[in-house]
Amino acid sequence: MMEPSLHQAFSSGEADVGKRFEQFYIAVEQSPVATAITDASGHIEFVNQCFLDVTGYDRDELLGQTPALIQSGMTPDVVYDELWTTLREGKVWQGELLNRRKSGELYWEAQTITPVKNTAGEIVSFVTVKEDITRRCEQENELRLMSVAFDTGQATFITDTDMMIRRVNHLVSKIKRNTPWRFDLALRP
């Protein structure tokens, strides 16, 4: 339902409001942040182009659906319970979710979901802004794995798919310094 002040502005013929609305719509549609608006029951009413780009879905495939369409099934139910409890209390929810693109590929996203209230204080919709953080999560995971591998107390090195050495720990460096062994930068099978 349209707010009374906005409704009055449109029906009174104020051209400036229409211009501002169009400007706002274009700004959200072209935003580099994925944005979705749902009704109070969670059915999608709007998604911007970035949302489509991130998920791989077409607009008509999303409108009227719930965000469950993109859920991976791997996020614990307790996370969604906490999310909905927070939103129903009229509070903003922020968190990270593992979702699934239309292609089936998994991706991580950081989300902020804000309840939108009418003048009576009732929640009428939710606005979600989200960012694909898959690359950051992969880098953090790689750093954790490297930290574990390099703190083993054993000489450790990491190679790429061509068997070129990309990283060595301090013990490999110590062996290289203290032995006549020739240290090649590539391993051959």
GROMACS .gro file of C-alpha atoms in nm:
model
  189
    1MET     CA    1   0.000   0.000   0.000
    2MET     CA    2   0.132   0.343  -0.095
    3GLU     CA    3   0.206   0.580   0.192
    4PRO     CA    4  -0.048   0.868   0.222
    5SER     CA    5   0.205   1.147   0.163
    6LEU     CA    6   0.345   0.974  -0.147
    7HIS     CA    7  -0.006   0.894  -0.269
    8GLN     CA    8  -0.111   1.258  -0.224
    9ALA     CA    9   0.198   1.378  -0.409
   10PHE     CA   10   0.125   1.151  -0.707
   11SER     CA   11  -0.247   1.227  -0.721
   12SER     CA   12  -0.192   1.601  -0.683
   13GLY     CA   13   0.017   1.594  -0.998
   14GLU     CA   14   0.348   1.698  -0.853
   15ALA     CA   15   0.582   1.626  -1.144
   16ASP     CA   16   0.888   1.661  -0.921
   17VAL     CA   17   0.791   1.351  -0.720
   18GLY     CA   18   0.764   1.143  -1.038
   19LYS     CA   19   1.104   1.266  -1.146
   20ARG     CA   20   1.255   1.181  -0.807
   21PHE     CA   21   1.094   0.836  -0.810
   22GLU     CA   22   1.238   0.767  -1.157
   23GLN     CA   23   1.580   0.890  -1.043
   24PHE     CA   24   1.563   0.666  -0.736
   25TYR     CA   25   1.457   0.365  -0.944
   26ILE     CA   26   1.742   0.415  -1.192
   27ALA     CA   27   1.994   0.453  -0.908
   28VAL     CA   28   1.884   0.127  -0.743
   29GLU     CA   29   1.857  -0.060  -1.073
   30GLN     CA   30   2.212   0.043  -1.171
   31SER     CA   31   2.364  -0.004  -0.825
   32PRO     CA   32   2.668  -0.232  -0.805
   33VAL     CA   33   2.509  -0.389  -0.495
   34ALA     CA   34   2.250  -0.666  -0.540
   35THR     CA   35   1.915  -0.538  -0.412
   36ALA     CA   36   1.581  -0.711  -0.360
   37ILE     CA   37   1.250  -0.600  -0.213
   38THR     CA   38   1.003  -0.853  -0.078
   39ASP     CA   39   0.655  -0.816   0.064
   40ALA     CA   40   0.597  -0.881   0.436
   41SER     CA   41   0.560  -1.256   0.373
   42GLY     CA   42   0.891  -1.272   0.185
   43HIS     CA   43   0.772  -1.288  -0.177
   44ILE     CA   44   1.004  -1.105  -0.415
   45GLU     CA   45   0.857  -0.788  -0.565
   46PHE     CA   46   1.172  -0.627  -0.707
   47VAL     CA   47   1.530  -0.723  -0.790
   48ASN     CA   48   1.790  -0.504  -0.956
   49GLN     CA   49   2.024  -0.598  -1.239
   50CYS     CA   50   2.313  -0.678  -1.005
   51PHE     CA   51   2.092  -0.931  -0.823
   52LEU     CA   52   2.018  -1.096  -1.158
   53ASP     CA   53   2.388  -1.095  -1.252
   54VAL     CA   54   2.491  -1.255  -0.921
   55THR     CA   55   2.222  -1.526  -0.914
   56GLY     CA   56   2.196  -1.598  -1.287
   57TYR     CA   57   1.817  -1.587  -1.278
   58ASP     CA   58   1.591  -1.379  -1.502
   59ARG     CA   59   1.363  -1.126  -1.335
   60ASP     CA   60   1.045  -1.316  -1.427
   61GLU     CA   61   1.186  -1.632  -1.263
   62LEU     CA   62   1.228  -1.449  -0.931
   63LEU     CA   63   0.926  -1.221  -0.901
   64GLY     CA   64   0.662  -1.375  -0.678
   65GLN     CA   65   0.905  -1.638  -0.546
   66THR     CA   66   1.070  -1.637  -0.204
   67PRO     CA   67   1.447  -1.614  -0.155
   68ALA     CA   68   1.435  -1.989  -0.076
   69LEU     CA   69   1.477  -2.029  -0.452
   70ILE     CA   70   1.846  -1.939  -0.418
   71GLN     CA   71   1.916  -2.112  -0.086
   72SER     CA   72   2.186  -2.376  -0.100
   73GLY     CA   73   2.031  -2.602   0.161
   74MET     CA   74   2.365  -2.592   0.342
   75THR     CA   75   2.299  -2.302   0.577
   76PRO     CA   76   2.179  -2.432   0.916
   77ASP     CA   77   1.808  -2.374   0.991
   78VAL     CA   78   1.905  -2.194   1.311
   79VAL     CA   79   2.052  -1.912   1.097
   80TYR     CA   80   1.720  -1.861   0.916
   81ASP     CA   81   1.528  -1.885   1.246
   82GLU     CA   82   1.746  -1.608   1.390
   83LEU     CA   83   1.711  -1.405   1.069
   84TRP     CA   84   1.329  -1.416   1.075
   85THR     CA   85   1.308  -1.355   1.451
   86THR     CA   86   1.522  -1.044   1.411
   87LEU     CA   87   1.318  -0.916   1.116
   88ARG     CA   88   0.979  -0.980   1.281
   89GLU     CA   89   1.102  -0.775   1.577
   90GLY     CA   90   1.148  -0.489   1.330
   91LYS     CA   91   1.526  -0.499   1.354
   92VAL     CA   92   1.791  -0.507   1.081
   93TRP     CA   93   1.957  -0.845   1.018
   94GLN     CA   94   2.315  -0.876   0.890
   95GLY     CA   95   2.501  -1.193   0.811
   96GLU     CA   96   2.665  -1.421   0.559
   97LEU     CA   97   2.480  -1.696   0.373
   98LEU     CA   98   2.587  -1.973   0.139
   99ASN     CA   99   2.349  -1.962  -0.159
  100ARG     CA  100   2.319  -2.130  -0.498
  101ARG     CA  101   2.316  -1.965  -0.841
  102LYS     CA  102   2.076  -2.086  -1.110
  103SER     CA  103   2.372  -2.275  -1.260
  104GLY     CA  104   2.402  -2.474  -0.936
  105GLU     CA  105   2.728  -2.304  -0.837
  106LEU     CA  106   2.754  -2.220  -0.467
  107TYR     CA  107   2.847  -1.868  -0.359
  108TRP     CA  108   2.882  -1.672  -0.037
  109GLU     CA  109   2.711  -1.340   0.016
  110ALA     CA  110   2.703  -1.079   0.289
  111GLN     CA  111   2.349  -0.955   0.340
  112THR     CA  112   2.175  -0.674   0.520
  113ILE     CA  113   1.797  -0.706   0.540
  114THR     CA  114   1.594  -0.409   0.662
  115PRO     CA  115   1.224  -0.418   0.755
  116VAL     CA  116   1.020  -0.136   0.598
  117LYS     CA  117   0.731  -0.008   0.812
  118ASN     CA  118   0.421   0.193   0.724
  119THR     CA  119   0.306   0.495   0.925
  120ALA     CA  120   0.126   0.262   1.169
  121GLY     CA  121   0.456   0.087   1.242
  122GLU     CA  122   0.357  -0.235   1.066
  123ILE     CA  123   0.616  -0.418   0.858
  124VAL     CA  124   0.504  -0.399   0.495
  125SER     CA  125   0.817  -0.517   0.316
  126PHE     CA  126   1.185  -0.599   0.346
  127VAL     CA  127   1.478  -0.450   0.155
  128THR     CA  128   1.781  -0.671   0.109
  129VAL     CA  129   2.119  -0.550  -0.009
  130LYS     CA  130   2.387  -0.809  -0.062
  131GLU     CA  131   2.735  -0.853  -0.194
  132ASP     CA  132   2.896  -1.162  -0.343
  133ILE     CA  133   3.187  -1.236  -0.109
  134THR     CA  134   3.283  -1.575  -0.253
  135ARG     CA  135   3.631  -1.464  -0.358
  136ARG     CA  136   3.704  -1.315  -0.016
  137CYS     CA  137   3.583  -1.633   0.159
  138GLU     CA  138   3.798  -1.850  -0.069
  139GLN     CA  139   4.104  -1.634   0.004
  140GLU     CA  140   4.040  -1.650   0.379
  141ASN     CA  141   4.003  -2.028   0.359
  142GLU     CA  142   4.327  -2.056   0.160
  143LEU     CA  143   4.509  -1.848   0.421
  144ARG     CA  144   4.376  -2.073   0.700
  145LEU     CA  145   4.485  -2.386   0.513
  146MET     CA  146   4.828  -2.238   0.443
  147SER     CA  147   4.866  -2.143   0.807
  148VAL     CA  148   4.788  -2.498   0.916
  149ALA     CA  149   5.015  -2.651   0.651
  150PHE     CA  150   5.303  -2.419   0.726
  151ASP     CA  151   5.286  -2.464   1.102
  152THR     CA  152   5.324  -2.844   1.093
  153GLY     CA  153   5.690  -2.858   1.195
  154GLN     CA  154   5.773  -3.031   0.868
  155ALA     CA  155   5.924  -2.895   0.551
  156THR     CA  156   5.623  -2.792   0.343
  157PHE     CA  157   5.580  -2.640   0.001
  158ILE     CA  158   5.282  -2.567  -0.220
  159THR     CA  159   5.285  -2.615  -0.597
  160ASP     CA  160   5.051  -2.506  -0.870
  161THR     CA  161   4.897  -2.742  -1.127
  162ASP     CA  162   5.218  -2.730  -1.335
  163MET     CA  163   5.416  -2.843  -1.029
  164MET     CA  164   5.585  -2.504  -0.997
  165ILE     CA  165   5.662  -2.427  -0.635
  166ARG     CA  166   5.461  -2.126  -0.525
  167ARG     CA  167   5.510  -2.118  -0.147
  168VAL     CA  168   5.754  -2.275   0.099
  169ASN     CA  169   5.765  -2.264   0.476
  170HIS     CA  170   6.065  -2.164   0.685
  171LEU     CA  171   6.190  -2.524   0.718
  172VAL     CA  172   6.226  -2.563   0.340
  173SER     CA  173   6.414  -2.234   0.333
  174LYS     CA  174   6.640  -2.360   0.613
  175ILE     CA  175   6.715  -2.684   0.423
  176LYS     CA  176   6.799  -2.485   0.112
  177ARG     CA  177   7.045  -2.264   0.301
  178ASN     CA  178   7.218  -2.544   0.491
  179THR     CA  179   7.264  -2.812   0.225
  180PRO     CA  180   7.444  -2.837  -0.108
  181TRP     CA  181   7.116  -2.970  -0.251
  182ARG     CA  182   7.012  -2.779  -0.562
  183PHE     CA  183   6.673  -2.618  -0.506
  184ASP     CA  184   6.482  -2.607  -0.835
  185LEU     CA  185   6.166  -2.405  -0.860
  186ALA     CA  186   5.985  -2.684  -1.037
  187LEU     CA  187   5.918  -3.042  -0.951
  188ARG     CA  188   5.895  -3.295  -1.229
  189PRO     CA  189   5.703  -3.620  -1.189
   0.00000   0.00000   0.00000
